[in-house]
Tab-separated table of C-alpha atoms in Angstrom:
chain	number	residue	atom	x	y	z
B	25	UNK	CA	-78.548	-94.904	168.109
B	26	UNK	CA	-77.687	-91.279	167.764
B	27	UNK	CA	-81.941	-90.103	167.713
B	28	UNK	CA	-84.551	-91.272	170.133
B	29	UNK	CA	-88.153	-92.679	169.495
B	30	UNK	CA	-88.909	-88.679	170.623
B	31	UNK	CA	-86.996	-86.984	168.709
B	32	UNK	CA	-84.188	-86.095	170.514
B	33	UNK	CA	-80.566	-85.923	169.840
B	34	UNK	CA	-77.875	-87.528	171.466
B	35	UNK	CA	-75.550	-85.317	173.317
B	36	UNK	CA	-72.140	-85.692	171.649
B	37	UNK	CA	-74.095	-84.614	168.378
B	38	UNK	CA	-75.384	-80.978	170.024
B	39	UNK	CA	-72.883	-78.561	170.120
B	40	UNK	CA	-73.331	-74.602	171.281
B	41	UNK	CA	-71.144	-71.251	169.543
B	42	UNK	CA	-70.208	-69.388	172.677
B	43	UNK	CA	-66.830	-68.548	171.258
B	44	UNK	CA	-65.994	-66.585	173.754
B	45	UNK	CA	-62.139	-65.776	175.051
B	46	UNK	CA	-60.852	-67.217	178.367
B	47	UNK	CA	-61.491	-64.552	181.383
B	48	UNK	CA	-64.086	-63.144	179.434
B	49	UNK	CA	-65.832	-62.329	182.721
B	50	UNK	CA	-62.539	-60.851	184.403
B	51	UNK	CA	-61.444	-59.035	180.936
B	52	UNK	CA	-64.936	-57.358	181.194
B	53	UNK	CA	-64.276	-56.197	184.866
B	54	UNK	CA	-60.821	-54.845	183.990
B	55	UNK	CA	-61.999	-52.667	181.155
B	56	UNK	CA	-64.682	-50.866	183.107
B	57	UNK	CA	-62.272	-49.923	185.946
B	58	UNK	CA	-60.093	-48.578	183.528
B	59	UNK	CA	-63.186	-46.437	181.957
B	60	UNK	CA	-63.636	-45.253	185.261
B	61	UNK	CA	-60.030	-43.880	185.951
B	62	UNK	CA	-59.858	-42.392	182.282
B	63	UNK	CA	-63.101	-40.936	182.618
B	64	UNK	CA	-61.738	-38.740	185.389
B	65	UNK	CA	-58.593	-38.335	184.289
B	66	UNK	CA	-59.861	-37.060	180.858
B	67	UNK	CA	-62.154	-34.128	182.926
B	68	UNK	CA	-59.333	-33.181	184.835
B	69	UNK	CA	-56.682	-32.658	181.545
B	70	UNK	CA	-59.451	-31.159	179.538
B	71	UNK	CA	-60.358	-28.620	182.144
B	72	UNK	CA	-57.085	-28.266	182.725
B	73	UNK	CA	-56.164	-27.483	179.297
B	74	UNK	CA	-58.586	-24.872	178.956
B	75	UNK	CA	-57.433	-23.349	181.973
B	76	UNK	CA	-54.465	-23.067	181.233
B	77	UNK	CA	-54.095	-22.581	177.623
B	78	UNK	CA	-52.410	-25.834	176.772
B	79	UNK	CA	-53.444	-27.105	173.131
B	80	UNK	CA	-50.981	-30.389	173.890
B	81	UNK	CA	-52.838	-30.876	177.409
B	82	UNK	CA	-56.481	-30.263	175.761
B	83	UNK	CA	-55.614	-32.403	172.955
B	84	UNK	CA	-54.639	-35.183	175.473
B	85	UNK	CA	-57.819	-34.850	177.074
B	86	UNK	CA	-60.079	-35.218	174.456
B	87	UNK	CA	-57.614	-38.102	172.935
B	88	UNK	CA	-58.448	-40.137	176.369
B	89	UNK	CA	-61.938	-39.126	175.784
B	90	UNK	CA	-62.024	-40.912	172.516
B	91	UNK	CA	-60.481	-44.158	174.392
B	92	UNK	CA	-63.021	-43.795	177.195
B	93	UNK	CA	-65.712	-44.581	174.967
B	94	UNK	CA	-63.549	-46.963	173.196
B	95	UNK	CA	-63.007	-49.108	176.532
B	96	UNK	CA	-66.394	-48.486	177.473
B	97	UNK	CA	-67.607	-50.111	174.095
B	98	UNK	CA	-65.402	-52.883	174.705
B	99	UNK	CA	-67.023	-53.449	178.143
B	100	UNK	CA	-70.535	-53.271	176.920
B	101	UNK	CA	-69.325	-55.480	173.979
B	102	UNK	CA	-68.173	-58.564	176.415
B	103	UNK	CA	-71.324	-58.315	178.387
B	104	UNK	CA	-73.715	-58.488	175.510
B	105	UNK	CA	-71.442	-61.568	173.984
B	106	UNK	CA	-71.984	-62.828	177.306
B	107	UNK	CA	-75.524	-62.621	177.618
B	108	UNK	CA	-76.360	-63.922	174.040
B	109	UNK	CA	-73.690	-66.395	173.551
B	110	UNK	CA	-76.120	-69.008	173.715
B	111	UNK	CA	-78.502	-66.979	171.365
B	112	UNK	CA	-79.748	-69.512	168.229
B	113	UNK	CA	-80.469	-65.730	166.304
B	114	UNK	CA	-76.735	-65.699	166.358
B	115	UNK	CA	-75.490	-68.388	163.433
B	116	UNK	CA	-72.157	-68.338	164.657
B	117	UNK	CA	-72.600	-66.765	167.917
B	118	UNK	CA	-71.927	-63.254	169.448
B	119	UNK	CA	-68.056	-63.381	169.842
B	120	UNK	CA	-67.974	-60.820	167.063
B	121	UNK	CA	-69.402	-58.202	168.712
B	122	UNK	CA	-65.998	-56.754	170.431
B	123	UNK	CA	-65.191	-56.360	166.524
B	124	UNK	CA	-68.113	-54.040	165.572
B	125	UNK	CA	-67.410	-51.894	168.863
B	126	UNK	CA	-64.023	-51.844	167.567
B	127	UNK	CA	-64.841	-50.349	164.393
B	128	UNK	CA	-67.220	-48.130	166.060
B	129	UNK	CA	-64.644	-46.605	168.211
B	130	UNK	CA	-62.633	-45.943	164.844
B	131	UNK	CA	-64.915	-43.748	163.526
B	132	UNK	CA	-64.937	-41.536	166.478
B	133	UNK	CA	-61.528	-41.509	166.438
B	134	UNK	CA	-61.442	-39.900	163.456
B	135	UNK	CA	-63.566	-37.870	163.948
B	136	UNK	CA	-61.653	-36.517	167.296
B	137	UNK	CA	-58.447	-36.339	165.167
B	138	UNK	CA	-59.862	-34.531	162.658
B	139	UNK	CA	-60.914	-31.578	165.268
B	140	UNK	CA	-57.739	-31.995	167.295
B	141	UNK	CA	-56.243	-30.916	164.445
B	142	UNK	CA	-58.214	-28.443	163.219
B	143	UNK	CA	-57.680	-26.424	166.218
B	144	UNK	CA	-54.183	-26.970	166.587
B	145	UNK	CA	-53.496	-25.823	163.533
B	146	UNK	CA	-55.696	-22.777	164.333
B	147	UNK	CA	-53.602	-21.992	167.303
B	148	UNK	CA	-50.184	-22.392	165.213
B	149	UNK	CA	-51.786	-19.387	163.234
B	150	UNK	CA	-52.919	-17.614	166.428
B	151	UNK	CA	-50.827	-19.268	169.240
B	152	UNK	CA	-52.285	-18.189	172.872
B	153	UNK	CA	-50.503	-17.798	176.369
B	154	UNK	CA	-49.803	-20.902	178.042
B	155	UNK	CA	-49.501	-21.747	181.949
B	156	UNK	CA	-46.558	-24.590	181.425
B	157	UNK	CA	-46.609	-25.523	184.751
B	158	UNK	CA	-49.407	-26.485	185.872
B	159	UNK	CA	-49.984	-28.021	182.376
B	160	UNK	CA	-46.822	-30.051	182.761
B	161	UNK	CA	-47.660	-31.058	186.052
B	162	UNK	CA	-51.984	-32.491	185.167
B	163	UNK	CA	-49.993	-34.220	181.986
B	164	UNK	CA	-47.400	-35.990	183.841
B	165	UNK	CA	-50.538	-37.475	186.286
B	166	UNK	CA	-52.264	-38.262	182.966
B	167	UNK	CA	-49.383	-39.992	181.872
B	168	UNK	CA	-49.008	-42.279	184.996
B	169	UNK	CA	-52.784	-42.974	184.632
B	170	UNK	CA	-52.088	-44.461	181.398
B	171	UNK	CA	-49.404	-46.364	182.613
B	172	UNK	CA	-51.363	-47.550	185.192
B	173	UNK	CA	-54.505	-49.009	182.887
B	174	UNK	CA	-52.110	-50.266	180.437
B	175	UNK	CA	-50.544	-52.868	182.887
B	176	UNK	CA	-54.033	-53.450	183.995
B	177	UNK	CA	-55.312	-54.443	180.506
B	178	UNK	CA	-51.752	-55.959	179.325
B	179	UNK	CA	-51.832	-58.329	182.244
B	180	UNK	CA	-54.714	-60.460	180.255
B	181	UNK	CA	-53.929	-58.951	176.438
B	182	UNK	CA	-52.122	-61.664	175.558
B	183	UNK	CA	-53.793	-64.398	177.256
B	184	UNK	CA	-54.708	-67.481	174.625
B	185	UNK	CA	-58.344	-69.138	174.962
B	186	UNK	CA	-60.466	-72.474	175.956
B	187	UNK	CA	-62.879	-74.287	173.275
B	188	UNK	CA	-64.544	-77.592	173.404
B	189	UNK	CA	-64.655	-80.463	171.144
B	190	UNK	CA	-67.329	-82.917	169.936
B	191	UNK	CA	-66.896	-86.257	167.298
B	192	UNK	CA	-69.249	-86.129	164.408
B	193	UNK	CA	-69.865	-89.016	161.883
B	194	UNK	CA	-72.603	-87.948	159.454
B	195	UNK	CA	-71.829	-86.504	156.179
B	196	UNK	CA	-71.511	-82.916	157.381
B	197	UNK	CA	-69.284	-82.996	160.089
B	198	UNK	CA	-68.630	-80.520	162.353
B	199	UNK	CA	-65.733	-80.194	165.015
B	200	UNK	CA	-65.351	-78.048	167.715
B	201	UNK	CA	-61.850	-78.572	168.287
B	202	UNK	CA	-59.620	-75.779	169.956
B	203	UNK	CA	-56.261	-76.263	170.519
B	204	UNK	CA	-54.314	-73.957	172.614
B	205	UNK	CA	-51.133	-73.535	169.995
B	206	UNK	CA	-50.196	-71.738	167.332
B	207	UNK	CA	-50.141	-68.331	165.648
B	208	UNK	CA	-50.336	-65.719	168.694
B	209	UNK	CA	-52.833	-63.490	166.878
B	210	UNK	CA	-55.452	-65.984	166.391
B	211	UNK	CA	-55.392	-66.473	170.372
B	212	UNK	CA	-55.643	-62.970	171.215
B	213	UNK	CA	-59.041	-61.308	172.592
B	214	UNK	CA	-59.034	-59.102	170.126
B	215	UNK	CA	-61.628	-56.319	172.070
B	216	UNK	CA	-59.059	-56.663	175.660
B	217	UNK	CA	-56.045	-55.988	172.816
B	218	UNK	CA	-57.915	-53.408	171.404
B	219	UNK	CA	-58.616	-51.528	174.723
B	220	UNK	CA	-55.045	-51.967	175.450
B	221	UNK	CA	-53.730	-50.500	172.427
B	222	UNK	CA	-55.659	-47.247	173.351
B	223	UNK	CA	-54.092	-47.071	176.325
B	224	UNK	CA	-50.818	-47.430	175.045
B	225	UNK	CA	-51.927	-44.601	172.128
B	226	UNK	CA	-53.061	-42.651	175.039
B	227	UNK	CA	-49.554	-42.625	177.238
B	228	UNK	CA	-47.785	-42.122	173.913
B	229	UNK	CA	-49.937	-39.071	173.874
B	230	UNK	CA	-48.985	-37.505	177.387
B	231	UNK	CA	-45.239	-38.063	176.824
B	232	UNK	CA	-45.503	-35.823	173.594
B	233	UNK	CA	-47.665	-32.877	175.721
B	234	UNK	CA	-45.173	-33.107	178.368
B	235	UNK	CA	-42.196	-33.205	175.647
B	236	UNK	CA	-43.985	-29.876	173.955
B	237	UNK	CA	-44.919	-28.618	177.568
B	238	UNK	CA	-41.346	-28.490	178.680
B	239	UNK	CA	-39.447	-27.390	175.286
B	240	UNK	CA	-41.872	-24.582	175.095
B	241	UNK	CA	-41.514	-23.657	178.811
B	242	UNK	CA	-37.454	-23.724	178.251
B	243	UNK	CA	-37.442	-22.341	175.320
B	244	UNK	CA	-40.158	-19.749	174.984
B	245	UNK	CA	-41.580	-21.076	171.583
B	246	UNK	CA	-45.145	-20.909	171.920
B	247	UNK	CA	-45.669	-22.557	168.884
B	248	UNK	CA	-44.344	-25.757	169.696
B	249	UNK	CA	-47.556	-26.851	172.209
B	250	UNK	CA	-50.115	-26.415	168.976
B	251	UNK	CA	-47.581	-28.082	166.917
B	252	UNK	CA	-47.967	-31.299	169.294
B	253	UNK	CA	-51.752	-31.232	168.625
B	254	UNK	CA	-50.954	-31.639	165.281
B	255	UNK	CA	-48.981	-34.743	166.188
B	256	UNK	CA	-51.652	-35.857	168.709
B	257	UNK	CA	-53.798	-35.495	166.103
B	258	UNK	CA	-51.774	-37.361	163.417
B	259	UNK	CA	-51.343	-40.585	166.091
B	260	UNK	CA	-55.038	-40.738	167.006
B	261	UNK	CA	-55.485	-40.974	163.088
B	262	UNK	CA	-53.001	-43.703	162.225
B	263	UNK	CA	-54.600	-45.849	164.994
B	264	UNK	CA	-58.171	-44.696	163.498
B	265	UNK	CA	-57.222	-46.136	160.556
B	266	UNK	CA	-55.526	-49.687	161.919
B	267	UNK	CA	-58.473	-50.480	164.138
B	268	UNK	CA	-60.984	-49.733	161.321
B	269	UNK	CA	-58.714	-51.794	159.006
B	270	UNK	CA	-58.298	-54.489	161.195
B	271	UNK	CA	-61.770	-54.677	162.895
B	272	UNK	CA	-63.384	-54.363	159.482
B	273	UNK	CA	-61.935	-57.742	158.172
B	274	UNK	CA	-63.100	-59.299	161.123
B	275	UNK	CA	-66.334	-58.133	160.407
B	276	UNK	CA	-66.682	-59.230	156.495
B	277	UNK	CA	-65.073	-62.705	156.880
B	278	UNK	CA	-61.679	-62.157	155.227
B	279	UNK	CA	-59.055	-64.840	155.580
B	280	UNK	CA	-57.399	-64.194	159.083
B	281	UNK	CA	-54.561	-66.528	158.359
B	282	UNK	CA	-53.683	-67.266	154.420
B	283	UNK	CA	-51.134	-69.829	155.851
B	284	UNK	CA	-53.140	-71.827	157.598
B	285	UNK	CA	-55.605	-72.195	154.500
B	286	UNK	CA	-52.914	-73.570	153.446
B	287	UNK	CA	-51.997	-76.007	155.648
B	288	UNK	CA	-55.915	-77.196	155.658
B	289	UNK	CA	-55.722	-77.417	152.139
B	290	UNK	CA	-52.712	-79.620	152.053
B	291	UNK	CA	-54.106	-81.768	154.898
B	292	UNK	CA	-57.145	-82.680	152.983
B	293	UNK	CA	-55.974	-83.276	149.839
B	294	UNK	CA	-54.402	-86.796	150.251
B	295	UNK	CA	-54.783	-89.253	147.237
B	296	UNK	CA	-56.848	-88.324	145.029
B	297	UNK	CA	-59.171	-85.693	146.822
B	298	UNK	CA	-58.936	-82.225	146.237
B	299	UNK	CA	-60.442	-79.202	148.011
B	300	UNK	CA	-63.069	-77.621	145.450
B	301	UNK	CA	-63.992	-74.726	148.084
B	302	UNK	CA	-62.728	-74.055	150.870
B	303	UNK	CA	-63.914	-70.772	153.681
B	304	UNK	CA	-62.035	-70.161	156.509
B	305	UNK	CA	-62.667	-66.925	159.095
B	306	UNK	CA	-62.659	-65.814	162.320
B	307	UNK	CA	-66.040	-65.932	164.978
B	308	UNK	CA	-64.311	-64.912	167.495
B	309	UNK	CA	-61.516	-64.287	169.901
B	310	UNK	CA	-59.209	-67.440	169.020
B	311	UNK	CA	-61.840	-69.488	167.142
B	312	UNK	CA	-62.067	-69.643	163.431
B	313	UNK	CA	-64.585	-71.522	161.334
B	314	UNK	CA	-64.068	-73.264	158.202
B	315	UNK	CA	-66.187	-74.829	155.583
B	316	UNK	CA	-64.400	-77.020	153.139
B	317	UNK	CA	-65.720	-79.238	150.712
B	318	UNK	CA	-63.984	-81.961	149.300
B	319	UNK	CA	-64.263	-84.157	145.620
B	320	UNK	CA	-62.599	-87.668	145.621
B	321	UNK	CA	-62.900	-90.794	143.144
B	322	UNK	CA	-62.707	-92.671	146.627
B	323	UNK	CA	-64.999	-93.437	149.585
B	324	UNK	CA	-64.002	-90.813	151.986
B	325	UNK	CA	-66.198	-90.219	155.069
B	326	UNK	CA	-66.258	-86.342	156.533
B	327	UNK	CA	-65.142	-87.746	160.069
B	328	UNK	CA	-61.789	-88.864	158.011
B	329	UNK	CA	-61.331	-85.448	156.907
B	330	UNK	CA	-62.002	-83.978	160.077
B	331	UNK	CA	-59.257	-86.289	161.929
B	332	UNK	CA	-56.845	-85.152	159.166
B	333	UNK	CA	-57.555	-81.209	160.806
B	334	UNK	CA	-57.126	-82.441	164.051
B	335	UNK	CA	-54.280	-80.574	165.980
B	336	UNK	CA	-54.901	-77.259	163.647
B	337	UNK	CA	-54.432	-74.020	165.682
B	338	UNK	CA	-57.658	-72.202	166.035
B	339	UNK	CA	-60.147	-74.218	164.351
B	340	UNK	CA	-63.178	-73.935	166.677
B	341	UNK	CA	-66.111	-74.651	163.686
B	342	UNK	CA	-65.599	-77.372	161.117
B	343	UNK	CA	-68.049	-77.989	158.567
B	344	UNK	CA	-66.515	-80.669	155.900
B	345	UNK	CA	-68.581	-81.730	153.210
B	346	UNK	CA	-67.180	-84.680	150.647
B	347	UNK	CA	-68.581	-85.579	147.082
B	348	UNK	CA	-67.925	-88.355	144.682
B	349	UNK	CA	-67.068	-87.671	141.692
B	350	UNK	CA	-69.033	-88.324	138.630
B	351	UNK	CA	-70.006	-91.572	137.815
B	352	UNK	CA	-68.723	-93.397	141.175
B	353	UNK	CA	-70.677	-94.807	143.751
C-alpha cells in the first residue's frame, strides 16, 4: 500500500527538485576567489589607465569590471539555489537562477560596451599622450590574472552532473532519472561555464591592449590604443549578446535539444500510440523536464512509457500522461 491510514506517502512516491550541478558547493567557492583577484586586478588597470593615458588599459579595466559582477552574480546565484533548492514556492526548483544572473550580467555588459566605445571613439578624434610602458607592463599582469582564473574555473566547466531516480506507477508518472551520457551541453553548469567564458573574454581583452600598447609604443601611432577600445568594446558586445541569447532561452522554456524531442517522440510512439503534446526544457544545470502526453487505442500504463525513456540523456523530470482514445475502455 503506497498511502497510510494517516495520510502519508510512501517514500519511493516523494521526490524533491534540487537540480542542482555536481560540485555545486566547490563551483561556488571557486567563483568567489576569482571575484576577489579580478576585483583587484580591475582597480589596479583602471587606475592605471587613467594614469597613464591608456584607453586599451582603461578599457580592460572596466571590461574585468563588468565580469567581476558577472562572477560575483554567479556566486550569489549558486548560494541562493543552494539555500532554496528544497523550496516547494519553487515548482521546478531554483537551478534556474544561475540563468537569470546570467542574463543580468548581459545587460551590463552592454551597457559597459556601449561607453567603452563611446570614449574610444572620442579619443580616436582627440587621441591623448600615452605612458606605454608602464601600461604594457599593469596589462601583461592583467593578462596572467586572467589566465590564472580561467584554469581555476575551467578545471570544473566541463564537469557533467548527479540526479536521482524514483519508480512511479499511477497514471501521471514521474521519473527522476539522470543519466550521466550524452550531449555535452546539457551536462554543463551553465552559471561555472558562464563565469568561465568571461574570463576567457577578459584575457582575450589584455592580449589586444598589450598588442595596441606595443604597436603604438614601436610605432608612434597614437591612434592605435583608442582604436583597441573600439575592439574591446566590439568583443564585450558580441558576448553581451550570446549570454543574453543563450541565458534568455533558458529562462522562457525553449527546446534545449530539438534532437532529443525527437528521439522521445520516437520512443513513445510504438504501435499505435502517438504523442499529442509533448514539452521538453531545461530546470537546470544537466536536468531537463518533459511533459508528454500520449493517445493509444491500447491499454498503455504511464510506467510503460516511462521505461521506454529510460537511458535518455538529461531527463531529470518526467511527467507522462496516456489517454484512450474515443470510445475504448
Amino acid at each position: 500500500m503506497h498511502i497510510a491510514d494517516d495520510g502519508r506517502v510512501a517514500p519511493e512516491l516523494t521526490h524533491h527538485h534540487a537540480f542542482l550541478g555536481a560540485d555545486h558547493a566547490r563551483n561556488e567557492r571557486r567563483t568567489l576567489i576569482v571575484v576577489g583577484v579580478t576585483l583587484v586586478t580591475m582597480v589596479v588597470e583602471i587606475v592605471a589607465g587613467w594614469a597613464y593615458g591608456s584607453m586599451a588599459l582603461t578599457a580592460d579595466g572596466w571590461h574585468m569590471a563588468t565580469h567581476a559582477g558577472a562572477i560575483g552574480l554567479a556566486a550569489l546565484a549558486y548560494r541562493f539555489a543552494a539555500r532554496h533548492a528544497a523550496d516547494p514556492a519553487y515548482a521546478f526548483g531554483a537551478g534556474k537562477v544561475g540563468d537569470l544572473a546570467g542574463f543580468a550580467s548581459a545587460i551590463v555588459l552592454g551597457l559597459v560596451a556601449l561607453a567603452i566605445g563611446w570614449e574610444s571613439f572620442a579619443r580616436l578624434a582627440d587621441p591623448q599622450p600615452v605612458a606605454y610602458a608602464e601600461a604594457t607592463v599593469v596589462a601583461v599582469i592583467g593578462l596572467a590574472v586572467n589566465v590564472g582564473c580561467a584554469l581555476l574555473l575551467g578545471h570544473g566547466a566541463g564537469h557533467s552532473h548527479h540526479g536521482h531516480g524514483h519508480d512511479h506507477g499511477h497514471r501521471h508518472a514521474h521519473d527522476h532519472d539522470h543519466d550521466h551520457h550524452g550531449h555535452d551541453h546539457d551536462h554543463h553548469d551553465h552559471n561555472l561555464r558562464g563565469a568561465y567564458l568571461h574570463v576567457l573574454a577578459d584575457a582575450l581583452t589584455s592580449a589586444l591592449a598589450i598588442g595596441g600598447l606595443l604597436v603604438g609604443w614601436r610605432s608612434g601611432w597614437s591612434w592605435i590604443d583608442p582604436a583597441i577600445g573600439v575592439v574591446g568594446a566590439a568583443v564585450i558586445g558580441w558576448w553581451s549578446v550570446s549570454l543574453a541569447r543563450d541565458t534568455a532561452r533558458v529562462l522562457v522554456d525553449a527546446t534545449p535539444d530539438a534532437e532529443l524531442g525527437g528521439r522521445i517522440r520516437g520512443r513513445l510512439e510504438i504501435g499505435d500510440a502517438r504523442v499529442t503534446d509533448l514539452h521538453l526544457w531545461r530546470v537546470g544545470p544537466g536536468h531537463m523536464a518533459v511533459i508528454a502526453s500520449v493517445a493509444t487505442h491500447e491499454p498503455l500504463e504511464p510506467a510503460t512509457c516511462k521505461a521506454r525513456l529510460a537511458g535518455l540523456a538529461g531527463l531529470s523530470h518526467v511527467t507522462i500522461e496516456v489517454n484512450r482514445c474515443a470510445g475504448e475502455t
